[in-house]
Short mmCIF file of C-alpha atoms and ligand atoms in Angstrom, two decimals:
data_model
loop_
_atom_site.label_atom_id
_atom_site.label_comp_id
_atom_site.label_asym_id
_atom_site.label_seq_id
_atom_site.Cartn_x
_atom_site.Cartn_y
_atom_site.Cartn_z
CA MET A 84 0.01 0.17 -0.01
CA ARG A 85 1.38 3.33 -1.18
CA TYR A 86 0.38 6.69 -0.35
CA LEU A 87 -0.47 9.84 -2.60
CA SER A 88 -1.17 13.37 -1.90
CA THR A 89 -4.49 15.20 -2.66
CA ARG A 90 -2.43 18.07 -4.66
CA GLY A 91 -0.46 15.30 -6.46
CA LEU A 92 3.04 14.65 -5.33
CA PRO A 93 5.10 13.26 -8.24
CA ASP A 94 4.64 9.70 -9.04
CA ASP A 95 7.80 8.48 -7.40
CA PRO A 96 8.49 7.31 -4.73
CA ARG A 97 5.32 7.15 -3.36
CA PRO A 98 5.69 7.04 0.67
CA THR A 99 4.45 3.80 2.54
CA PHE A 100 2.50 4.13 5.72
CA SER A 101 5.34 4.38 8.00
CA ASP A 102 7.15 7.00 5.94
CA ILE A 103 4.14 9.55 6.60
CA LEU A 104 3.30 8.11 10.08
CA LEU A 105 5.02 11.19 11.79
CA GLU A 106 4.17 13.76 8.93
CA GLY A 107 1.49 16.24 8.91
CA LEU A 108 0.63 18.08 5.17
CA ALA A 109 2.41 16.35 2.22
CA PRO A 110 5.20 18.54 1.01
CA ASP A 111 2.94 19.84 -1.82
CA GLY A 112 0.83 21.08 0.89
CA GLY A 113 -2.14 18.33 0.17
CA LEU A 114 -3.09 15.47 2.64
CA TYR A 115 -1.99 11.99 2.13
CA LEU A 116 -4.52 9.26 1.02
CA PRO A 117 -3.77 5.54 -0.07
CA GLU A 118 -3.55 5.26 -3.95
CA SER A 119 -6.70 3.52 -3.73
CA TYR A 120 -9.38 2.16 -0.85
CA PRO A 121 -9.18 -1.47 -0.15
CA ARG A 122 -12.18 -3.19 -1.38
CA LEU A 123 -13.82 -5.66 1.20
CA ASP A 124 -15.59 -8.84 -0.25
CA ALA A 125 -18.55 -10.55 1.22
CA ALA A 126 -16.31 -13.23 2.66
CA THR A 127 -13.90 -10.71 4.80
CA LEU A 128 -16.91 -8.80 6.07
CA ALA A 129 -18.22 -12.22 7.37
CA SER A 130 -14.84 -13.26 8.82
CA TRP A 131 -14.68 -10.04 10.67
CA ARG A 132 -18.33 -10.68 12.31
CA THR A 133 -16.53 -13.78 13.89
CA LEU A 134 -13.22 -11.78 14.47
CA LEU A 135 -14.69 -9.50 16.78
CA GLU A 136 -16.83 -11.94 18.66
CA THR A 137 -13.95 -14.38 19.15
CA GLY A 138 -10.58 -11.68 19.39
CA GLY A 139 -12.61 -8.57 20.31
CA TYR A 140 -11.80 -5.09 19.15
CA ALA A 141 -8.25 -5.12 19.01
CA ALA A 142 -8.14 -8.14 16.55
CA LEU A 143 -10.67 -6.25 14.22
CA ALA A 144 -8.66 -3.08 14.72
CA HIS A 145 -5.40 -5.37 13.56
CA ALA A 146 -7.23 -6.88 10.39
CA VAL A 147 -8.32 -3.31 9.26
CA LEU A 148 -5.09 -1.94 9.78
CA SER A 149 -3.47 -4.58 7.83
CA LEU A 150 -4.89 -3.56 4.57
CA PHE A 151 -3.37 0.11 5.07
CA VAL A 152 0.10 -0.94 6.62
CA ASP A 153 2.04 -3.51 4.97
CA ASP A 154 5.74 -2.07 6.52
CA ILE A 155 5.28 -3.54 9.91
CA GLY A 156 5.15 -7.22 10.69
CA SER A 157 1.98 -8.58 11.12
CA ASP A 158 2.81 -9.41 14.96
CA ASP A 159 4.25 -6.53 16.06
CA LEU A 160 0.93 -4.76 14.39
CA ARG A 161 -1.20 -6.90 16.44
CA GLY A 162 1.02 -5.93 19.55
CA ILE A 163 0.47 -2.37 18.84
CA CYS A 164 -3.45 -2.72 18.62
CA GLU A 165 -3.52 -5.00 21.86
CA ARG A 166 -1.36 -2.20 24.01
CA ALA A 167 -3.82 0.60 22.34
CA TYR A 168 -7.18 -0.99 22.74
CA ASN A 169 -7.53 -3.41 25.93
CA ASP A 170 -9.49 -2.74 29.37
CA THR A 171 -6.99 -1.32 31.14
CA VAL A 172 -7.15 1.83 28.93
CA PHE A 173 -10.97 1.90 28.13
CA SER A 174 -13.75 1.54 30.46
CA SER A 175 -15.60 -1.32 28.61
CA PRO A 176 -14.09 -4.25 27.42
CA GLU A 177 -15.81 -4.01 24.06
CA ILE A 178 -13.90 -0.77 23.67
CA VAL A 179 -16.89 0.45 21.54
CA PRO A 180 -20.10 -0.82 22.99
CA VAL A 181 -23.23 0.28 21.00
CA SER A 182 -26.84 0.68 22.58
CA PRO A 183 -29.89 1.45 21.44
CA LEU A 184 -32.17 4.51 21.91
CA SER A 185 -35.86 4.95 20.79
CA GLY A 186 -36.97 5.84 17.46
CA GLY A 187 -34.45 3.59 15.48
CA LEU A 188 -31.46 5.29 16.55
CA TRP A 189 -28.36 3.65 18.23
CA LEU A 190 -25.30 5.05 20.13
CA ALA A 191 -21.93 4.08 19.15
CA HIS A 192 -20.15 4.56 22.74
CA LEU A 193 -16.70 6.08 21.45
CA SER A 194 -15.94 7.92 24.95
CA GLY A 195 -14.79 5.29 27.04
CA GLY A 196 -11.16 6.13 26.73
CA PRO A 197 -8.86 7.97 29.50
CA THR A 198 -10.36 11.47 28.55
CA ALA A 199 -13.69 10.92 27.85
CA ALA A 200 -13.71 11.61 24.18
CA PHE A 201 -13.68 9.84 20.75
CA LYS A 202 -10.32 11.36 20.21
CA ASP A 203 -8.82 8.88 22.68
CA LEU A 204 -9.44 5.92 19.98
CA ALA A 205 -7.27 7.65 17.57
CA MET A 206 -4.49 8.75 20.11
CA GLN A 207 -4.20 5.35 21.75
CA LEU A 208 -3.21 3.73 18.78
CA LEU A 209 -1.07 6.73 17.57
CA GLY A 210 1.01 6.65 20.53
CA GLN A 211 1.59 2.93 19.99
CA LEU A 212 2.56 3.57 16.55
CA PHE A 213 4.93 6.41 17.28
CA GLU A 214 6.79 4.66 19.84
CA TYR A 215 7.45 1.67 17.43
CA GLU A 216 8.31 3.65 14.70
CA LEU A 217 11.15 6.00 17.07
CA GLU A 218 12.27 2.72 18.51
CA ARG A 219 13.08 1.05 14.89
CA ARG A 220 14.62 4.55 13.93
CA ASP A 221 16.57 5.19 17.06
CA GLN A 222 14.93 8.60 17.36
CA GLU A 223 12.80 10.64 20.06
CA LEU A 224 9.90 13.03 19.15
CA ASN A 225 9.05 16.33 21.08
CA ILE A 226 5.29 17.03 20.19
CA LEU A 227 4.23 20.60 20.21
CA GLY A 228 0.93 21.32 20.12
CA ALA A 229 -1.88 23.80 20.98
CA THR A 230 -5.14 22.84 22.28
CA SER A 231 -8.38 24.31 23.67
CA GLY A 232 -9.52 20.88 25.39
CA ASP A 233 -9.96 17.65 23.84
CA THR A 234 -7.18 17.13 21.70
CA GLY A 235 -4.61 18.01 23.84
CA SER A 236 -5.60 15.66 26.78
CA ALA A 237 -5.91 12.79 24.41
CA ALA A 238 -2.81 13.17 23.11
CA GLU A 239 -1.26 13.65 26.69
CA TYR A 240 -2.81 10.37 27.96
CA ALA A 241 -1.86 8.43 24.92
CA MET A 242 1.69 9.48 25.07
CA ARG A 243 2.46 9.48 28.80
CA GLY A 244 5.15 6.73 29.90
CA LEU A 245 6.00 6.08 26.10
CA PRO A 246 9.98 6.86 26.71
CA ARG A 247 10.84 8.20 23.32
CA VAL A 248 7.94 10.81 23.18
CA ARG A 249 7.73 14.04 25.12
CA VAL A 250 4.82 16.45 24.94
CA PHE A 251 4.81 20.23 25.16
CA MET A 252 1.11 21.30 25.17
CA LEU A 253 -0.20 25.14 25.16
CA THR A 254 -3.32 26.03 26.60
CA PRO A 255 -5.11 29.37 26.96
CA ALA A 256 -4.74 30.09 30.67
CA GLY A 257 -7.91 30.30 32.50
CA ARG A 258 -10.26 29.25 29.48
CA MET A 259 -10.78 25.36 29.68
CA THR A 260 -13.48 24.28 31.84
CA PRO A 261 -12.74 23.22 35.42
CA PHE A 262 -12.87 19.82 34.43
CA GLN A 263 -10.28 19.83 31.17
CA GLN A 264 -8.02 21.62 33.35
CA ALA A 265 -8.02 18.82 36.28
CA GLN A 266 -7.83 16.55 33.51
CA MET A 267 -4.47 17.79 31.93
CA PHE A 268 -2.82 19.43 34.94
CA SER A 269 -3.08 16.57 37.36
CA LEU A 270 -0.86 14.62 34.92
CA ASP A 271 2.66 14.73 36.73
CA GLU A 272 5.52 13.53 34.53
CA GLU A 273 8.64 14.34 33.23
CA SER A 274 7.76 13.83 29.63
CA ILE A 275 4.45 16.02 29.94
CA VAL A 276 4.90 19.57 30.08
CA ASN A 277 1.56 21.59 30.29
CA VAL A 278 1.75 25.17 29.54
CA ALA A 279 -0.70 27.90 30.31
CA VAL A 280 -0.19 31.14 27.80
CA ASP A 281 -1.19 34.31 28.81
CA GLY A 282 -3.61 34.60 25.90
CA VAL A 283 -6.37 33.05 23.65
CA PHE A 284 -6.38 29.92 21.80
CA ASP A 285 -5.29 31.72 18.63
CA ASP A 286 -2.16 32.80 20.61
CA CYS A 287 -1.20 29.59 21.60
CA GLN A 288 -1.70 28.19 18.06
CA ASP A 289 0.44 31.02 16.72
CA LEU A 290 3.11 30.35 19.02
CA VAL A 291 3.38 26.88 17.94
CA LYS A 292 3.47 27.97 14.40
CA ALA A 293 6.32 30.39 15.13
CA VAL A 294 8.35 27.81 17.00
CA ALA A 295 7.84 25.06 14.29
CA GLY A 296 8.44 27.54 11.68
CA ASP A 297 11.81 27.93 12.69
CA LEU A 298 13.12 24.82 10.78
CA ASP A 299 16.66 25.02 12.77
CA PHE A 300 15.12 25.21 16.01
CA LYS A 301 12.52 22.53 15.04
CA ARG A 302 15.28 19.97 13.96
CA ARG A 303 17.53 20.62 16.82
CA TYR A 304 14.91 19.82 19.31
CA SER A 305 12.99 17.16 17.03
CA LEU A 306 9.71 18.86 17.06
CA GLY A 307 6.60 17.02 15.62
CA ALA A 308 2.78 17.42 15.87
CA VAL A 309 -0.27 15.20 16.35
CA ASN A 310 -2.63 16.96 13.88
CA SER A 311 -5.86 16.10 13.06
CA ILE A 312 -4.79 15.71 9.57
CA ASN A 313 -2.55 12.73 10.75
CA TRP A 314 -3.33 9.61 8.24
CA ALA A 315 -3.08 7.28 11.24
CA ARG A 316 -5.59 9.20 13.20
CA LEU A 317 -7.89 8.28 10.46
CA VAL A 318 -7.30 4.60 9.90
CA ALA A 319 -7.81 4.19 13.63
CA GLN A 320 -11.34 5.84 13.41
CA VAL A 321 -12.02 3.56 10.44
CA VAL A 322 -12.24 0.62 12.75
CA TYR A 323 -15.29 1.90 14.92
CA TYR A 324 -17.43 2.08 11.93
CA VAL A 325 -16.89 -1.63 11.11
CA ALA A 326 -17.32 -2.39 14.87
CA ALA A 327 -20.46 -0.48 15.07
CA TRP A 328 -22.05 -1.75 12.00
CA LEU A 329 -21.03 -5.39 13.13
CA ARG A 330 -22.57 -4.87 16.52
CA VAL A 331 -26.01 -3.72 15.08
CA THR A 332 -26.40 -5.99 12.13
CA SER A 333 -26.91 -9.65 12.33
CA ALA A 334 -26.64 -10.19 8.52
CA ASP A 335 -23.66 -9.43 6.22
CA ASP A 336 -25.55 -7.13 3.64
CA GLU A 337 -27.65 -5.55 6.45
CA ARG A 338 -27.19 -1.66 6.07
CA VAL A 339 -27.04 0.97 8.45
CA SER A 340 -26.66 4.82 8.57
CA PHE A 341 -24.27 7.09 10.61
CA CYS A 342 -24.94 10.47 12.14
CA VAL A 343 -21.46 12.10 13.12
CA PRO A 344 -21.37 15.50 14.98
CA THR A 345 -18.60 17.09 13.06
CA GLY A 346 -15.77 20.01 13.41
CA ASN A 347 -12.49 19.40 11.22
CA PHE A 348 -14.21 16.56 9.22
CA GLY A 349 -11.73 14.10 10.71
CA ASN A 350 -14.69 11.65 12.34
CA ILE A 351 -16.84 11.29 9.23
CA MET A 352 -14.11 11.29 6.79
CA ALA A 353 -13.34 7.85 8.40
CA GLY A 354 -16.88 6.91 7.90
CA HIS A 355 -16.41 7.77 4.32
CA ILE A 356 -13.43 5.50 3.79
CA ALA A 357 -15.48 2.58 5.77
CA ARG A 358 -18.10 3.37 3.01
CA MET A 359 -15.81 3.34 0.14
CA MET A 360 -14.14 0.37 1.33
CA GLY A 361 -17.79 -1.34 1.04
CA VAL A 362 -19.00 -1.51 4.78
CA PRO A 363 -22.86 -1.61 3.87
CA ILE A 364 -23.58 2.29 5.19
CA ASP A 365 -26.43 3.58 3.56
CA THR A 366 -26.31 7.62 4.39
CA LEU A 367 -23.67 9.62 6.44
CA VAL A 368 -25.28 12.37 8.12
CA LEU A 369 -23.07 15.20 8.82
CA ALA A 370 -24.03 17.33 11.76
CA THR A 371 -22.63 20.76 12.87
CA ASN A 372 -23.74 23.27 15.39
CA GLU A 373 -24.03 26.83 14.58
CA ASN A 374 -20.45 26.93 13.04
CA ASN A 375 -22.31 25.70 9.87
CA VAL A 376 -19.31 25.75 7.33
CA LEU A 377 -19.68 22.00 6.48
CA ASP A 378 -23.34 21.92 6.45
CA GLU A 379 -23.45 24.77 4.10
CA PHE A 380 -20.98 23.01 1.80
CA PHE A 381 -22.87 19.72 1.76
CA ARG A 382 -26.50 21.62 1.27
CA THR A 383 -25.17 24.03 -1.50
CA GLY A 384 -21.75 23.18 -2.65
CA VAL A 385 -20.22 26.41 -1.73
CA TYR A 386 -17.42 26.06 0.49
CA ARG A 387 -16.75 29.38 2.59
CA VAL A 388 -14.55 29.36 5.31
CA ARG A 389 -15.05 31.74 8.08
CA GLY A 390 -12.40 34.24 10.09
CA ALA A 391 -12.01 33.85 13.73
CA SER A 392 -14.38 36.90 14.34
CA GLU A 393 -17.27 34.96 12.70
CA THR A 394 -16.64 31.84 14.72
CA HIS A 395 -19.71 31.30 17.22
CA ALA A 396 -18.16 30.33 20.70
CA THR A 397 -20.99 27.54 21.13
CA SER A 398 -22.17 25.00 24.02
CA SER A 399 -20.75 22.18 21.79
CA PRO A 400 -17.17 24.12 21.83
CA SER A 401 -15.40 21.16 20.11
CA MET A 402 -17.01 22.01 16.77
CA ASP A 403 -16.15 25.51 16.83
CA ILE A 404 -14.24 25.57 13.72
CA SER A 405 -14.29 27.63 10.82
CA LYS A 406 -11.90 25.63 8.50
CA ALA A 407 -12.21 21.91 8.20
CA SER A 408 -8.80 20.71 7.70
CA ASN A 409 -9.91 17.09 6.58
CA VAL A 410 -12.52 18.17 3.74
CA GLU A 411 -9.87 18.56 1.31
CA ARG A 412 -9.63 14.58 1.14
CA PHE A 413 -13.28 14.30 0.82
CA VAL A 414 -13.51 16.79 -1.98
CA PHE A 415 -10.52 14.68 -3.65
CA ASP A 416 -12.62 11.79 -3.99
CA LEU A 417 -15.88 13.62 -4.87
CA LEU A 418 -13.78 15.05 -7.93
CA GLY A 419 -12.46 11.56 -9.13
CA ARG A 420 -9.17 12.08 -7.40
CA ASP A 421 -8.36 14.93 -9.81
CA ALA A 422 -5.34 16.32 -7.72
CA ALA A 423 -5.08 19.20 -10.39
CA ARG A 424 -8.47 20.60 -9.62
CA VAL A 425 -8.01 20.21 -5.94
CA ARG A 426 -4.83 22.18 -6.11
CA GLU A 427 -6.70 24.84 -7.75
CA LEU A 428 -9.49 24.68 -5.22
CA PHE A 429 -7.43 24.49 -2.19
CA GLY A 430 -4.05 25.78 -3.22
CA VAL A 431 -5.17 29.01 -5.21
CA ARG A 432 -9.13 29.70 -5.16
CA LEU A 433 -9.55 29.23 -1.07
CA PRO A 434 -6.51 31.38 0.07
CA ARG A 435 -7.46 34.21 -2.61
CA ASP A 436 -11.39 34.27 -2.44
CA GLY A 437 -12.28 32.48 0.93
CA PHE A 438 -14.52 29.94 -0.70
CA PHE A 439 -15.06 27.88 -4.12
CA ASP A 440 -18.25 26.91 -5.23
CA LEU A 441 -19.14 23.30 -6.69
CA SER A 442 -22.54 23.77 -7.12
CA GLY A 443 -23.96 23.02 -10.64
CA THR A 444 -21.03 20.37 -11.40
CA PRO A 445 -22.21 16.95 -11.88
CA GLU A 446 -19.95 15.75 -9.13
CA PHE A 447 -21.81 17.56 -6.69
CA ALA A 448 -25.19 16.79 -7.98
CA SER A 449 -24.29 13.09 -7.47
CA LEU A 450 -22.96 13.81 -3.92
CA ARG A 451 -25.92 11.98 -2.19
CA GLU A 452 -26.19 9.23 -4.62
CA ARG A 453 -22.63 8.20 -5.11
CA PHE A 454 -21.14 9.04 -1.49
CA GLY A 455 -24.43 8.97 0.72
CA PHE A 456 -23.81 12.40 2.42
CA VAL A 457 -26.60 14.49 3.89
CA SER A 458 -26.22 17.32 6.32
CA GLY A 459 -27.94 19.44 8.97
CA SER A 460 -26.98 21.61 11.75
CA SER A 461 -28.37 22.59 15.49
CA THR A 462 -28.42 25.54 17.85
CA HIS A 463 -28.21 25.79 21.38
CA ALA A 464 -32.03 25.58 21.91
CA ASP A 465 -31.91 22.33 19.85
CA ARG A 466 -29.02 20.72 21.85
CA LEU A 467 -30.75 21.77 25.15
CA ALA A 468 -34.23 20.21 23.86
CA THR A 469 -32.30 17.13 22.44
CA ILE A 470 -30.37 16.36 25.69
CA ALA A 471 -34.01 16.37 27.80
CA ALA A 472 -36.01 14.54 25.38
CA VAL A 473 -33.21 11.64 25.28
CA TRP A 474 -32.95 12.09 29.18
CA ALA A 475 -36.61 11.76 29.46
CA ARG A 476 -37.34 9.01 26.69
CA ASP A 477 -34.45 6.78 27.17
CA GLY A 478 -32.76 7.49 30.44
CA VAL A 479 -29.54 8.22 28.93
CA LEU A 480 -27.59 11.23 29.43
CA ILE A 481 -25.68 12.54 26.11
CA ASP A 482 -23.13 15.33 26.04
CA PRO A 483 -23.69 18.51 23.86
CA HIS A 484 -21.74 17.27 20.87
CA THR A 485 -23.68 13.94 20.90
CA ALA A 486 -26.74 15.86 20.95
CA ASP A 487 -25.97 17.70 17.95
CA GLY A 488 -25.68 14.27 16.12
CA VAL A 489 -28.84 12.88 17.90
CA GLY A 490 -31.05 16.12 16.70
CA VAL A 491 -29.77 16.03 13.24
CA ALA A 492 -30.00 12.07 12.99
CA ALA A 493 -34.01 12.38 13.91
CA SER A 494 -34.79 14.18 10.84
CA PHE A 495 -33.04 11.69 8.44
CA ALA A 496 -33.70 8.40 9.98
CA GLU A 497 -35.65 5.92 7.60
CA PRO A 498 -37.72 2.93 8.76
CA GLY A 499 -35.73 -0.27 8.79
CA VAL A 500 -32.34 1.21 8.18
CA PRO A 501 -30.47 1.51 12.03
CA MET A 502 -29.19 4.96 12.35
CA ILE A 503 -26.02 5.01 14.64
CA VAL A 504 -25.09 8.20 15.91
CA THR A 505 -21.31 8.32 17.11
CA GLU A 506 -21.15 9.35 20.63
CA THR A 507 -18.31 11.75 20.88
CA ALA A 508 -17.62 12.80 24.51
CA LEU A 509 -19.32 12.07 27.97
CA PRO A 510 -21.88 14.58 29.69
CA VAL A 511 -19.09 14.97 32.47
CA LYS A 512 -17.03 17.09 30.67
CA PHE A 513 -19.81 19.50 29.48
CA ALA A 514 -21.52 19.59 32.93
CA GLU A 515 -22.93 23.43 32.66
CA THR A 516 -25.01 22.62 29.65
CA ILE A 517 -26.35 19.25 31.13
CA ALA A 518 -27.33 21.26 33.89
CA GLU A 519 -28.87 23.98 32.02
CA ALA A 520 -30.88 20.87 29.95
CA ILE A 521 -32.16 18.54 32.82
CA GLY A 522 -31.86 20.98 35.98
CA ARG A 523 -28.79 18.75 37.66
CA GLU A 524 -25.24 17.77 36.86
CA PRO A 525 -24.08 14.57 35.32
CA GLU A 526 -23.03 11.80 37.17
CA ARG A 527 -19.64 11.39 37.49
CA PRO A 528 -17.72 8.24 36.10
CA PRO A 529 -15.80 6.73 39.27
CA ARG A 530 -12.37 7.00 37.24
CA PHE A 531 -13.10 10.71 37.26
CA ALA A 532 -13.95 11.19 41.20
CA GLY A 533 -12.22 14.07 42.70
CA ILE A 534 -9.98 14.93 39.76
CA GLU A 535 -10.30 18.92 40.40
CA ASP A 536 -8.64 18.12 43.69
CA LEU A 537 -5.24 16.64 42.41
CA PRO A 538 -2.32 18.72 42.87
CA ARG A 539 -1.67 20.62 39.43
CA VAL A 540 1.42 20.72 37.47
CA VAL A 541 1.42 23.40 34.79
CA VAL A 542 4.15 26.09 33.62
CA PRO A 543 2.77 29.51 33.19
CA LEU A 544 4.35 31.24 29.80
CA PRO A 545 3.95 34.96 28.49
CA ASN A 546 2.55 35.29 25.00
CA ASP A 547 6.22 35.06 23.76
CA VAL A 548 7.89 32.91 21.18
CA ARG A 549 11.60 33.37 22.95
CA ALA A 550 10.07 32.37 26.17
CA LEU A 551 8.52 29.08 24.65
CA LYS A 552 11.83 28.26 22.89
CA THR A 553 13.56 28.78 26.43
CA LEU A 554 11.33 26.50 28.03
CA ILE A 555 11.64 23.95 25.30
CA ALA A 556 15.35 24.13 25.49
CA GLU A 557 15.55 23.65 29.01
CA ARG A 558 13.38 20.45 29.01
CA VAL A 559 14.70 18.69 26.11
CA PRO A 560 17.72 16.70 27.25
CA ALA A 561 20.92 17.59 25.04
C1 LIG B 585 -12.95 16.78 18.15
C2 LIG B 585 -14.55 16.54 18.39
C3 LIG B 585 -15.37 16.60 17.53
C4 LIG B 585 -15.17 17.08 16.04
O1 LIG B 585 -14.55 16.00 15.48
P1 LIG B 585 -13.83 16.16 13.84
O2 LIG B 585 -13.22 14.74 13.75
O3 LIG B 585 -13.17 17.33 14.03
O4 LIG B 585 -15.02 16.35 13.09
C5 LIG B 585 -16.84 16.61 18.24
N1 LIG B 585 -16.79 16.54 19.62
C6 LIG B 585 -15.82 16.36 20.17
C7 LIG B 585 -16.40 16.09 21.63
C8 LIG B 585 -14.50 16.18 19.91
O5 LIG B 585 -13.51 16.53 20.79
#
């Protein structure tokens, strides 16, 4: 299996999985995708049903990953999957259990990991893959990132204790929820450096860009990233679409639909890949909050990114995005993998005009029929009403992001086709909105009892590039 770029890297040599594992963007500014998606035949799907039952989630992950990775030995890859997906890391031995709601809806529980959000599923695997590859290359890696909450904590819990990886994570001082702060800052390990920047999230991101943009410094301190465009994160996510389909169906040609709360288009892109591979997925329903860049694109064909000032701060904050980095991968497939057109849209028109328009093209007209996509969006009031309704009807408490999914899913559910909503976080992370919806705070899973009382380890930092470089130089052994 070789990889190409959405903007058309020269054909030779095409990189392998391990070549691109530690990379972000391709050198031409595009995103990596496999040369073609593996096609699953009926016999393979049937064998995976047995495999999930007998070997569990890690065995299924190994089978799915094997189709995309041909430069890690099979036994080693199995070990990586077993270390990432087991019941010492996830709260359920099923890793991703699925449970019914009323009205033909199902919830795929993706939040059983250490930080109670679906990002753990990709990050845990990424951590094990990184450690394996760094060991093989005899290298170390210092991850430098900025987070407003979920991504940074998932990265830290996945990378902690890995001898070759250190994490510097920048957060906007005083701006995360108390629970998110407690989760990150209670990690007391030499290899995890939490930094509270005197500024907002954009300032943190600008600092990361400035330091990573100094190529000498970047090389000297082996700096890397764990961005949402990383290919391995996407492959990891394909696994739970397969697992959820297997858990809800009993026949190998039985179709399901998925509804996915969406920000950077990472989660639902994995659903698209699963569908392209031949997992019997009928519809992929994309759900956004008030920041509806993607809903607008899938309804109208116009992709118009927003400025920071046009991005609303909502009660499903992990979906407050104005520019969906992974959407370039989908547009590449939508346009029949025409790299020249993708280069023109994302490399020229978007930076120049702030939008592009595919309405009126035959590709956009066939979006629903060929790719199964539909979309919708929700407001704060919708979110509260959905949380309250699911609680009253089913006795299940869902978080605000999942509520965006359940709310939109209801309008697309069809009789006879199970609609699986991907649960993206646990309600305990967003207690304030839950209290607003149902009049009381969510119960706290025992594994998070009292985390606000733990001692906190965090380095305060002025919003200054030199100060950040000094901190990195002090913490990375020469
Ligand atoms: C990251 C995140 C999302 C958005 O996922 P994308 O892959 O960026 O589309 C939604 N909900 C929660 C809770 C998240 O952490």
